[in-house]
mmCIF file of C-alpha atoms in Angstrom:
data_model
loop_
_atom_site.group_PDB
_atom_site.id
_atom_site.type_symbol
_atom_site.label_atom_id
_atom_site.label_comp_id
_atom_site.label_asym_id
_atom_site.label_seq_id
_atom_site.Cartn_x
_atom_site.Cartn_y
_atom_site.Cartn_z
ATOM 1 C CA MET A 1 -0.382 -0.177 0.524
ATOM 2 C CA LYS A 2 2.844 2.454 0.761
ATOM 3 C CA ARG A 3 4.121 2.744 -2.923
ATOM 4 C CA LYS A 4 0.687 1.691 -4.519
ATOM 5 C CA LEU A 5 -1.394 5.281 -4.039
ATOM 6 C CA LEU A 6 -1.127 8.396 -4.132
ATOM 7 C CA GLY A 7 -2.943 11.224 -2.336
ATOM 8 C CA VAL A 8 -3.705 14.254 -4.445
ATOM 9 C CA ILE A 9 -5.939 16.573 -2.555
ATOM 10 C CA ASP A 10 -7.485 20.047 -3.956
ATOM 11 C CA ALA A 11 -7.773 22.763 -1.935
ATOM 12 C CA THR A 12 -8.692 25.585 -4.131
ATOM 13 C CA THR A 13 -12.501 25.486 -3.556
ATOM 14 C CA TYR A 14 -14.246 28.599 -2.251
ATOM 15 C CA HIS A 15 -17.632 28.443 -1.187
ATOM 16 C CA ASP A 16 -19.633 32.312 -1.423
ATOM 17 C CA ASP A 17 -21.805 31.408 1.450
ATOM 18 C CA LEU A 18 -18.730 30.806 3.763
ATOM 19 C CA GLU A 19 -17.443 34.320 2.983
ATOM 20 C CA ASP A 20 -16.962 35.305 6.436
ATOM 21 C CA LEU A 21 -14.551 32.558 7.754
ATOM 22 C CA LEU A 22 -12.714 32.498 4.768
ATOM 23 C CA THR A 23 -11.254 36.217 4.482
ATOM 24 C CA HIS A 24 -7.908 35.641 5.951
ATOM 25 C CA ARG A 25 -8.046 31.427 5.099
ATOM 26 C CA SER A 26 -8.922 28.906 2.412
ATOM 27 C CA LEU A 27 -11.548 26.404 3.153
ATOM 28 C CA ALA A 28 -8.989 23.698 3.680
ATOM 29 C CA ALA A 29 -7.705 25.929 6.746
ATOM 30 C CA LEU A 30 -10.989 26.505 8.277
ATOM 31 C CA PRO A 31 -10.805 25.854 11.922
ATOM 32 C CA PHE A 32 -13.165 23.188 13.179
ATOM 33 C CA GLY A 33 -14.069 20.830 16.816
ATOM 34 C CA GLY A 34 -12.075 23.445 19.061
ATOM 35 C CA ARG A 35 -8.432 22.062 18.048
ATOM 36 C CA TYR A 36 -8.507 20.591 14.140
ATOM 37 C CA ARG A 37 -8.286 22.617 10.472
ATOM 38 C CA ILE A 38 -10.626 20.453 7.954
ATOM 39 C CA ILE A 39 -8.504 19.623 5.876
ATOM 40 C CA ASP A 40 -6.941 17.189 9.217
ATOM 41 C CA PHE A 41 -9.740 15.156 7.840
ATOM 42 C CA VAL A 42 -8.633 13.709 5.016
ATOM 43 C CA LEU A 43 -5.209 13.765 5.343
ATOM 44 C CA SER A 44 -5.477 11.892 8.200
ATOM 45 C CA ASN A 45 -7.154 9.415 6.225
ATOM 46 C CA MET A 46 -4.821 8.903 3.824
ATOM 47 C CA VAL A 47 -1.927 8.762 6.386
ATOM 48 C CA ASN A 48 -3.760 6.344 8.510
ATOM 49 C CA SER A 49 -4.782 3.935 5.138
ATOM 50 C CA GLY A 50 -1.088 4.107 4.613
ATOM 51 C CA ILE A 51 -0.811 6.682 1.896
ATOM 52 C CA ARG A 52 3.264 7.969 2.560
ATOM 53 C CA SER A 53 3.572 10.598 -0.599
ATOM 54 C CA VAL A 54 0.464 13.551 -0.608
ATOM 55 C CA ALA A 55 0.186 16.492 -2.731
ATOM 56 C CA ILE A 56 -1.784 19.629 -2.027
ATOM 57 C CA PHE A 57 -2.722 21.496 -4.372
ATOM 58 C CA PRO A 58 -4.181 25.217 -3.179
ATOM 59 C CA LYS A 59 -4.983 28.429 -5.168
ATOM 60 C CA MET A 60 -5.384 31.262 -2.727
ATOM 61 C CA GLN A 61 -5.165 32.443 1.177
ATOM 62 C CA TYR A 62 -2.900 29.488 1.851
ATOM 63 C CA ARG A 63 -0.569 31.185 4.423
ATOM 64 C CA SER A 64 -1.989 29.655 7.396
ATOM 65 C CA LEU A 65 -2.663 26.879 5.635
ATOM 66 C CA MET A 66 1.132 26.215 4.845
ATOM 67 C CA ASP A 67 1.420 26.964 8.792
ATOM 68 C CA HIS A 68 -1.193 24.737 9.618
ATOM 69 C CA LEU A 69 0.660 22.036 8.073
ATOM 70 C CA GLY A 70 4.235 22.982 8.160
ATOM 71 C CA SER A 71 6.292 19.559 6.848
ATOM 72 C CA GLY A 72 4.018 17.312 7.632
ATOM 73 C CA LYS A 73 5.410 15.917 10.569
ATOM 74 C CA ASN A 74 2.410 15.816 12.693
ATOM 75 C CA TRP A 75 1.364 13.342 9.906
ATOM 76 C CA ASP A 76 4.322 11.765 9.584
ATOM 77 C CA LEU A 77 5.011 12.784 5.897
ATOM 78 C CA ASN A 78 8.486 14.389 6.852
ATOM 79 C CA ARG A 79 10.458 12.000 5.762
ATOM 80 C CA LYS A 80 12.988 11.573 2.783
ATOM 81 C CA GLN A 81 11.063 9.889 0.221
ATOM 82 C CA ASP A 82 7.723 10.515 -0.793
ATOM 83 C CA GLY A 83 6.278 13.248 1.978
ATOM 84 C CA LEU A 84 4.031 16.089 1.723
ATOM 85 C CA PHE A 85 3.930 18.281 -1.091
ATOM 86 C CA PHE A 86 2.697 22.123 -2.120
ATOM 87 C CA PHE A 87 1.887 23.260 -5.439
ATOM 88 C CA PRO A 88 0.321 26.958 -5.394
ATOM 89 C CA SER A 89 -1.269 26.946 -8.499
ATOM 90 C CA PRO A 90 -0.610 30.517 -10.569
ATOM 91 C CA ILE A 91 -3.802 29.837 -12.256
ATOM 92 C CA VAL A 92 -6.718 32.077 -11.773
ATOM 93 C CA ASP A 93 -9.962 30.987 -13.192
ATOM 94 C CA ASN A 94 -13.683 31.548 -12.463
ATOM 95 C CA ASP A 95 -14.907 28.178 -11.102
ATOM 96 C CA LYS A 96 -14.457 27.779 -7.821
ATOM 97 C CA ASN A 97 -15.603 24.495 -7.463
ATOM 98 C CA LYS A 98 -13.859 22.285 -9.906
ATOM 99 C CA ILE A 99 -12.623 19.153 -8.034
ATOM 100 C CA GLY A 100 -9.552 17.704 -9.795
ATOM 101 C CA SER A 101 -8.588 20.514 -12.031
ATOM 102 C CA PHE A 102 -6.443 19.288 -15.072
ATOM 103 C CA GLU A 103 -5.420 22.915 -15.971
ATOM 104 C CA HIS A 104 -3.895 23.192 -11.938
ATOM 105 C CA PHE A 105 -2.181 19.527 -12.607
ATOM 106 C CA ALA A 106 -0.407 20.330 -15.840
ATOM 107 C CA VAL A 107 1.203 23.212 -14.150
ATOM 108 C CA ASN A 108 3.130 20.691 -11.980
ATOM 109 C CA LEU A 109 2.835 17.279 -14.075
ATOM 110 C CA ASP A 110 6.531 16.398 -13.508
ATOM 111 C CA PHE A 111 5.480 15.515 -10.255
ATOM 112 C CA PHE A 112 3.053 12.634 -11.607
ATOM 113 C CA TYR A 113 5.632 11.735 -13.681
ATOM 114 C CA ARG A 114 8.019 11.285 -10.996
ATOM 115 C CA SER A 115 5.326 9.326 -8.800
ATOM 116 C CA THR A 116 5.731 5.788 -8.324
ATOM 117 C CA GLN A 117 2.018 5.312 -7.008
ATOM 118 C CA GLU A 118 -0.232 2.935 -9.674
ATOM 119 C CA TYR A 119 -3.056 4.688 -8.425
ATOM 120 C CA SER A 120 -4.226 8.002 -7.178
ATOM 121 C CA ILE A 121 -6.808 8.696 -4.953
ATOM 122 C CA ILE A 122 -8.300 12.623 -5.871
ATOM 123 C CA SER A 123 -10.300 14.280 -2.925
ATOM 124 C CA ASN A 124 -11.874 17.555 -2.206
ATOM 125 C CA CYS A 125 -10.296 19.393 0.821
ATOM 126 C CA TYR A 126 -13.660 20.028 2.941
ATOM 127 C CA THR A 127 -15.281 16.927 3.611
ATOM 128 C CA VAL A 128 -15.697 15.960 7.852
ATOM 129 C CA PHE A 129 -15.726 11.865 7.651
ATOM 130 C CA ASN A 130 -13.107 9.215 9.013
ATOM 131 C CA MET A 131 -12.461 6.579 6.035
ATOM 132 C CA ASN A 132 -9.758 4.157 5.212
ATOM 133 C CA PHE A 133 -9.218 4.223 1.322
ATOM 134 C CA ARG A 134 -7.290 0.658 1.778
ATOM 135 C CA PRO A 135 -11.216 -1.362 0.763
ATOM 136 C CA ILE A 136 -11.927 1.211 -2.443
ATOM 137 C CA LEU A 137 -8.231 0.275 -3.715
ATOM 138 C CA ASN A 138 -9.134 -3.570 -3.362
ATOM 139 C CA TRP A 139 -12.592 -3.206 -4.936
ATOM 140 C CA HIS A 140 -11.165 -0.743 -7.690
ATOM 141 C CA SER A 141 -8.182 -2.858 -8.639
ATOM 142 C CA SER A 142 -10.886 -6.093 -9.213
ATOM 143 C CA SER A 143 -13.631 -4.469 -10.359
ATOM 144 C CA GLY A 144 -12.264 -3.855 -13.829
ATOM 145 C CA CYS A 145 -12.836 -0.310 -13.226
ATOM 146 C CA ASP A 146 -11.028 2.857 -15.020
ATOM 147 C CA ILE A 147 -12.038 5.441 -12.344
ATOM 148 C CA THR A 148 -14.256 4.856 -9.253
ATOM 149 C CA GLU A 149 -16.264 7.955 -7.453
ATOM 150 C CA LEU A 150 -16.811 7.762 -4.335
ATOM 151 C CA HIS A 151 -20.558 8.285 -3.439
ATOM 152 C CA GLN A 152 -22.306 8.462 0.204
ATOM 153 C CA THR A 153 -25.198 5.770 0.463
ATOM 154 C CA GLY A 154 -28.230 7.391 0.110
ATOM 155 C CA GLY A 155 -26.090 10.627 -1.238
ATOM 156 C CA GLY A 156 -24.546 11.933 -3.856
ATOM 157 C CA SER A 157 -21.006 12.254 -4.922
ATOM 158 C CA MET A 158 -18.234 12.825 -2.263
ATOM 159 C CA GLU A 159 -15.945 14.421 -5.163
ATOM 160 C CA MET A 160 -13.283 12.033 -4.172
ATOM 161 C CA TYR A 161 -11.969 9.905 -7.407
ATOM 162 C CA LEU A 162 -9.750 6.807 -7.583
ATOM 163 C CA ILE A 163 -8.059 6.532 -10.809
ATOM 164 C CA LYS A 164 -4.682 5.021 -12.118
ATOM 165 C CA THR A 165 -2.224 7.285 -12.289
ATOM 166 C CA SER A 166 -1.004 6.767 -15.951
ATOM 167 C CA LEU A 167 -4.864 7.652 -16.577
ATOM 168 C CA LEU A 168 -4.668 10.316 -14.880
ATOM 169 C CA ILE A 169 -1.570 11.657 -16.866
ATOM 170 C CA LYS A 170 -3.134 10.831 -19.406
ATOM 171 C CA LEU A 171 -6.088 13.211 -19.089
ATOM 172 C CA ILE A 172 -4.307 15.876 -18.026
ATOM 173 C CA GLU A 173 -2.102 15.865 -21.153
ATOM 174 C CA THR A 174 -5.352 15.409 -23.488
ATOM 175 C CA ARG A 175 -7.487 17.993 -21.812
ATOM 176 C CA ASN A 176 -7.081 20.273 -24.579
ATOM 177 C CA GLU A 177 -8.673 17.501 -27.616
ATOM 178 C CA THR A 178 -11.007 15.833 -24.887
ATOM 179 C CA GLY A 179 -12.635 19.148 -23.543
ATOM 180 C CA TYR A 180 -12.193 17.685 -20.005
ATOM 181 C CA THR A 181 -11.245 20.113 -17.194
ATOM 182 C CA CYS A 182 -11.857 18.025 -14.211
ATOM 183 C CA MET A 183 -12.489 14.561 -12.867
ATOM 184 C CA LYS A 184 -16.391 15.942 -12.706
ATOM 185 C CA ASP A 185 -16.193 16.348 -16.768
ATOM 186 C CA VAL A 186 -15.006 12.781 -17.103
ATOM 187 C CA VAL A 187 -17.365 11.248 -15.153
ATOM 188 C CA ASN A 188 -20.375 12.540 -15.494
ATOM 189 C CA ASP A 189 -19.934 11.852 -19.422
ATOM 190 C CA LEU A 190 -22.172 9.763 -20.809
ATOM 191 C CA ASN A 191 -20.143 9.155 -23.611
ATOM 192 C CA SER A 192 -17.210 9.009 -22.178
ATOM 193 C CA LEU A 193 -14.910 5.935 -23.226
ATOM 194 C CA TYR A 194 -14.145 5.046 -19.615
ATOM 195 C CA ASN A 195 -15.468 2.601 -17.307
ATOM 196 C CA VAL A 196 -17.160 4.708 -14.680
ATOM 197 C CA CYS A 197 -17.953 2.890 -11.351
ATOM 198 C CA HIS A 198 -19.654 3.918 -7.757
ATOM 199 C CA TYR A 199 -18.252 3.037 -4.663
ATOM 200 C CA GLU A 200 -20.824 3.421 -1.887
ATOM 201 C CA TYR A 201 -19.633 4.813 1.532
ATOM 202 C CA ASP A 202 -22.286 4.456 4.356
ATOM 203 C CA GLY A 203 -20.155 5.828 7.243
ATOM 204 C CA TYR A 204 -20.566 9.871 8.699
ATOM 205 C CA ALA A 205 -19.248 12.177 5.891
ATOM 206 C CA VAL A 206 -20.273 15.850 5.537
ATOM 207 C CA MET A 207 -19.213 18.300 3.256
ATOM 208 C CA ILE A 208 -18.744 21.790 4.936
ATOM 209 C CA ASP A 209 -19.959 24.203 2.141
ATOM 210 C CA SER A 210 -21.786 27.219 4.068
ATOM 211 C CA ILE A 211 -22.399 28.713 6.999
ATOM 212 C CA GLU A 212 -25.196 27.013 8.657
ATOM 213 C CA ASN A 213 -23.903 23.416 7.701
ATOM 214 C CA TYR A 214 -20.411 24.278 9.418
ATOM 215 C CA PHE A 215 -22.224 25.295 12.263
ATOM 216 C CA SER A 216 -24.422 22.325 12.564
ATOM 217 C CA THR A 217 -21.490 19.797 11.729
ATOM 218 C CA SER A 218 -20.019 21.486 14.696
ATOM 219 C CA MET A 219 -22.433 21.299 16.929
ATOM 220 C CA ASN A 220 -23.458 17.671 16.216
ATOM 221 C CA LEU A 221 -19.981 16.393 17.580
ATOM 222 C CA LEU A 222 -21.601 17.397 20.652
ATOM 223 C CA LYS A 223 -23.641 14.115 20.329
ATOM 224 C CA SER A 224 -21.570 11.333 21.479
ATOM 225 C CA ASP A 225 -23.188 8.852 18.762
ATOM 226 C CA VAL A 226 -21.713 11.174 16.547
ATOM 227 C CA TRP A 227 -18.567 11.642 18.359
ATOM 228 C CA LYS A 228 -17.890 7.875 18.146
ATOM 229 C CA ARG A 229 -18.641 7.440 14.416
ATOM 230 C CA LEU A 230 -16.284 10.194 13.676
ATOM 231 C CA PHE A 231 -13.149 10.218 16.155
ATOM 232 C CA LEU A 232 -11.915 6.325 15.584
ATOM 233 C CA LYS A 233 -9.073 5.423 18.180
ATOM 234 C CA GLU A 234 -8.176 2.985 15.346
ATOM 235 C CA GLN A 235 -7.771 5.963 12.805
ATOM 236 C CA PRO A 236 -7.012 8.521 14.990
ATOM 237 C CA ILE A 237 -7.539 12.162 13.252
ATOM 238 C CA LEU A 238 -4.092 14.108 13.482
ATOM 239 C CA THR A 239 -3.378 17.651 13.676
ATOM 240 C CA LYS A 240 -0.779 20.275 14.286
ATOM 241 C CA VAL A 241 0.139 19.685 17.830
ATOM 242 C CA LYS A 242 0.113 23.300 20.178
ATOM 243 C CA ASP A 243 1.952 22.551 23.811
ATOM 244 C CA GLU A 244 -0.256 24.715 25.769
ATOM 245 C CA PRO A 245 -0.989 24.395 29.792
ATOM 246 C CA PRO A 246 -4.436 22.824 30.508
ATOM 247 C CA THR A 247 -7.878 25.272 30.572
ATOM 248 C CA LYS A 248 -8.002 27.117 33.491
ATOM 249 C CA TYR A 249 -11.501 26.985 35.448
ATOM 250 C CA VAL A 250 -12.539 29.820 38.162
ATOM 251 C CA LYS A 251 -14.605 29.872 41.067
ATOM 252 C CA GLY A 252 -17.980 30.113 40.273
ATOM 253 C CA SER A 253 -17.662 29.147 36.382
ATOM 254 C CA SER A 254 -19.926 26.408 34.399
ATOM 255 C CA VAL A 255 -18.929 24.089 32.047
ATOM 256 C CA LYS A 256 -22.175 21.417 30.178
ATOM 257 C CA ASN A 257 -21.904 19.433 27.242
ATOM 258 C CA ALA A 258 -19.015 21.679 25.928
ATOM 259 C CA MET A 259 -15.795 21.191 24.408
ATOM 260 C CA ILE A 260 -12.836 23.150 25.826
ATOM 261 C CA ALA A 261 -9.496 22.989 24.160
ATOM 262 C CA ASN A 262 -5.956 23.585 26.189
ATOM 263 C CA GLY A 263 -5.111 27.429 27.450
ATOM 264 C CA CYS A 264 -8.321 28.345 28.350
ATOM 265 C CA ILE A 265 -9.385 30.793 30.750
ATOM 266 C CA ILE A 266 -13.115 29.918 31.677
ATOM 267 C CA GLY A 267 -14.900 32.404 34.187
ATOM 268 C CA GLY A 268 -18.474 32.191 33.234
ATOM 269 C CA THR A 269 -20.947 29.442 31.723
ATOM 270 C CA VAL A 270 -20.680 27.540 29.006
ATOM 271 C CA GLU A 271 -23.154 25.256 27.930
ATOM 272 C CA ASN A 272 -23.319 23.371 24.318
ATOM 273 C CA SER A 273 -20.539 25.014 22.861
ATOM 274 C CA ILE A 274 -16.771 24.471 21.189
ATOM 275 C CA VAL A 275 -14.284 26.572 22.495
ATOM 276 C CA SER A 276 -10.841 26.323 20.975
ATOM 277 C CA ARG A 277 -7.170 27.447 22.455
ATOM 278 C CA GLY A 278 -6.367 30.248 24.565
ATOM 279 C CA VAL A 279 -9.769 31.652 24.749
ATOM 280 C CA LYS A 280 -10.973 34.458 27.538
ATOM 281 C CA ILE A 281 -14.400 33.971 29.537
ATOM 282 C CA GLY A 282 -14.816 36.425 31.966
ATOM 283 C CA LYS A 283 -17.113 36.493 34.907
ATOM 284 C CA GLY A 284 -20.817 36.288 34.183
ATOM 285 C CA ALA A 285 -20.662 35.804 30.686
ATOM 286 C CA VAL A 286 -22.761 32.977 29.228
ATOM 287 C CA ILE A 287 -21.963 31.694 26.556
ATOM 288 C CA LYS A 288 -24.542 29.100 24.854
ATOM 289 C CA ASN A 289 -24.957 27.059 21.814
ATOM 290 C CA CYS A 290 -21.252 29.270 20.263
ATOM 291 C CA ILE A 291 -18.251 28.256 18.208
ATOM 292 C CA ILE A 292 -15.255 30.254 19.816
ATOM 293 C CA MET A 293 -11.879 29.789 17.987
ATOM 294 C CA GLN A 294 -8.524 30.778 19.256
ATOM 295 C CA LYS A 295 -7.492 33.879 21.024
ATOM 296 C CA CYS A 296 -10.975 35.203 21.397
ATOM 297 C CA HIS A 297 -11.402 37.707 24.571
ATOM 298 C CA ILE A 298 -15.224 37.602 25.646
ATOM 299 C CA ASP A 299 -15.686 40.006 28.848
ATOM 300 C CA ASP A 300 -17.264 39.990 32.120
ATOM 301 C CA ASN A 301 -21.377 39.739 31.761
ATOM 302 C CA CYS A 302 -21.478 39.055 28.306
ATOM 303 C CA TYR A 303 -24.234 37.119 26.399
ATOM 304 C CA LEU A 304 -23.827 35.174 23.399
ATOM 305 C CA ASP A 305 -26.051 31.999 21.575
ATOM 306 C CA SER A 306 -25.706 30.804 18.292
ATOM 307 C CA VAL A 307 -22.829 32.719 17.566
ATOM 308 C CA ILE A 308 -19.649 32.046 15.769
ATOM 309 C CA LEU A 309 -16.683 34.303 16.914
ATOM 310 C CA ASP A 310 -13.417 33.700 14.656
ATOM 311 C CA LYS A 311 -9.870 34.058 15.358
ATOM 312 C CA ASP A 312 -8.657 36.808 18.119
ATOM 313 C CA VAL A 313 -12.126 38.591 18.551
ATOM 314 C CA LYS A 314 -12.697 40.574 21.562
ATOM 315 C CA VAL A 315 -16.377 40.905 22.928
ATOM 316 C CA GLU A 316 -16.494 43.938 25.199
ATOM 317 C CA ALA A 317 -18.367 43.713 28.435
ATOM 318 C CA GLY A 318 -21.905 43.530 29.137
ATOM 319 C CA THR A 319 -22.235 42.749 24.915
ATOM 320 C CA HIS A 320 -25.445 40.469 23.992
ATOM 321 C CA LEU A 321 -25.037 38.760 20.519
ATOM 322 C CA THR A 322 -27.970 36.269 19.183
ATOM 323 C CA GLY A 323 -28.186 34.182 16.367
ATOM 324 C CA THR A 324 -29.889 31.099 15.370
ATOM 325 C CA ALA A 325 -29.297 27.425 14.462
ATOM 326 C CA LEU A 326 -30.377 28.772 10.927
ATOM 327 C CA SER A 327 -28.595 31.684 10.777
ATOM 328 C CA PRO A 328 -25.611 32.276 13.275
ATOM 329 C CA TYR A 329 -23.757 35.476 14.352
ATOM 330 C CA VAL A 330 -20.721 35.629 12.488
ATOM 331 C CA ILE A 331 -18.093 37.782 13.919
ATOM 332 C CA ARG A 332 -14.625 38.174 11.846
ATOM 333 C CA LYS A 333 -11.370 37.347 12.484
ATOM 334 C CA GLY A 334 -9.930 39.683 14.611
ATOM 335 C CA THR A 335 -13.040 41.935 14.864
ATOM 336 C CA LYS A 336 -13.940 44.030 18.288
ATOM 337 C CA GLN A 337 -17.046 43.839 19.142
ATOM 338 C CA GLY A 338 -18.903 46.122 21.747
ATOM 339 C CA ALA A 339 -22.369 46.411 23.399
ATOM 340 C CA LEU A 340 -22.471 50.143 22.033
ATOM 341 C CA MET A 341 -22.474 48.704 18.433
ATOM 342 C CA ASN A 342 -25.285 46.538 19.167
ATOM 343 C CA SER A 343 -27.630 49.268 20.614
#
């Protein structure tokens, strides 16, 4: 398996419905679950499946993504042979959701020529799931299929494709003759010369494509059944390790059904919420049904319900912010939110 499957992650996608959270980062680097980034899921799945060579194709706002992944050490991808590769694309096009763009791949075609893996798995960067790719490779190699598209049972395409690396190279090289611009074009062509098959995946999987979807998927992590399906002991979701002190709970504070990361100071009430590293919550503050990202500072006597605070947000004392599950109140990164601003 080590030399049979190449991992290819398309990190170029941009969803307009997530604009408030993508001003300073790519979708792949969107924080999730208090300590993860969205890309951690597909990357961990690849590593847990024995893949030792992974190429990531970002397009814009990828500084935070590269800072998060670094050399790939936390995924055991900082190696002399194979490892983690970044191929930022110089190509600008109007299609923001073209998974597996052959134009993007063509710019770095030499990488595919040099790859020793017989097969390639091409994936989007924004699906929250925990999946072993070994059974798919075994099924594909014995099925006679040219391309296998992953489908979620009872749903549609997961925008992940298994293909021989040699065929992928051919599709890239002949893109101008065939008119195929991406993997989706190939699998959706009814007159295609290739045998396209579907592999049904019946596990937990959610594609993050809107604020509402991001909020509901995050809140579902607080349900034990969802947590057990997503975070498996034998297939851990790996992420960047940060050494921080334990969270401090001030006398009189209260926490119920919440995920609290390290390095926080909790002085108020936190219920049904996800709190990232280094967050400070003042005395008398009430936080319900919220996503609070890294290093936010919420002063005393604030009330937040169904709110998403991006990183480094400061909420001044006495501020009341209320959203809904279908329309959470979103505060952009680095913003100062005060009581007078809401009056």
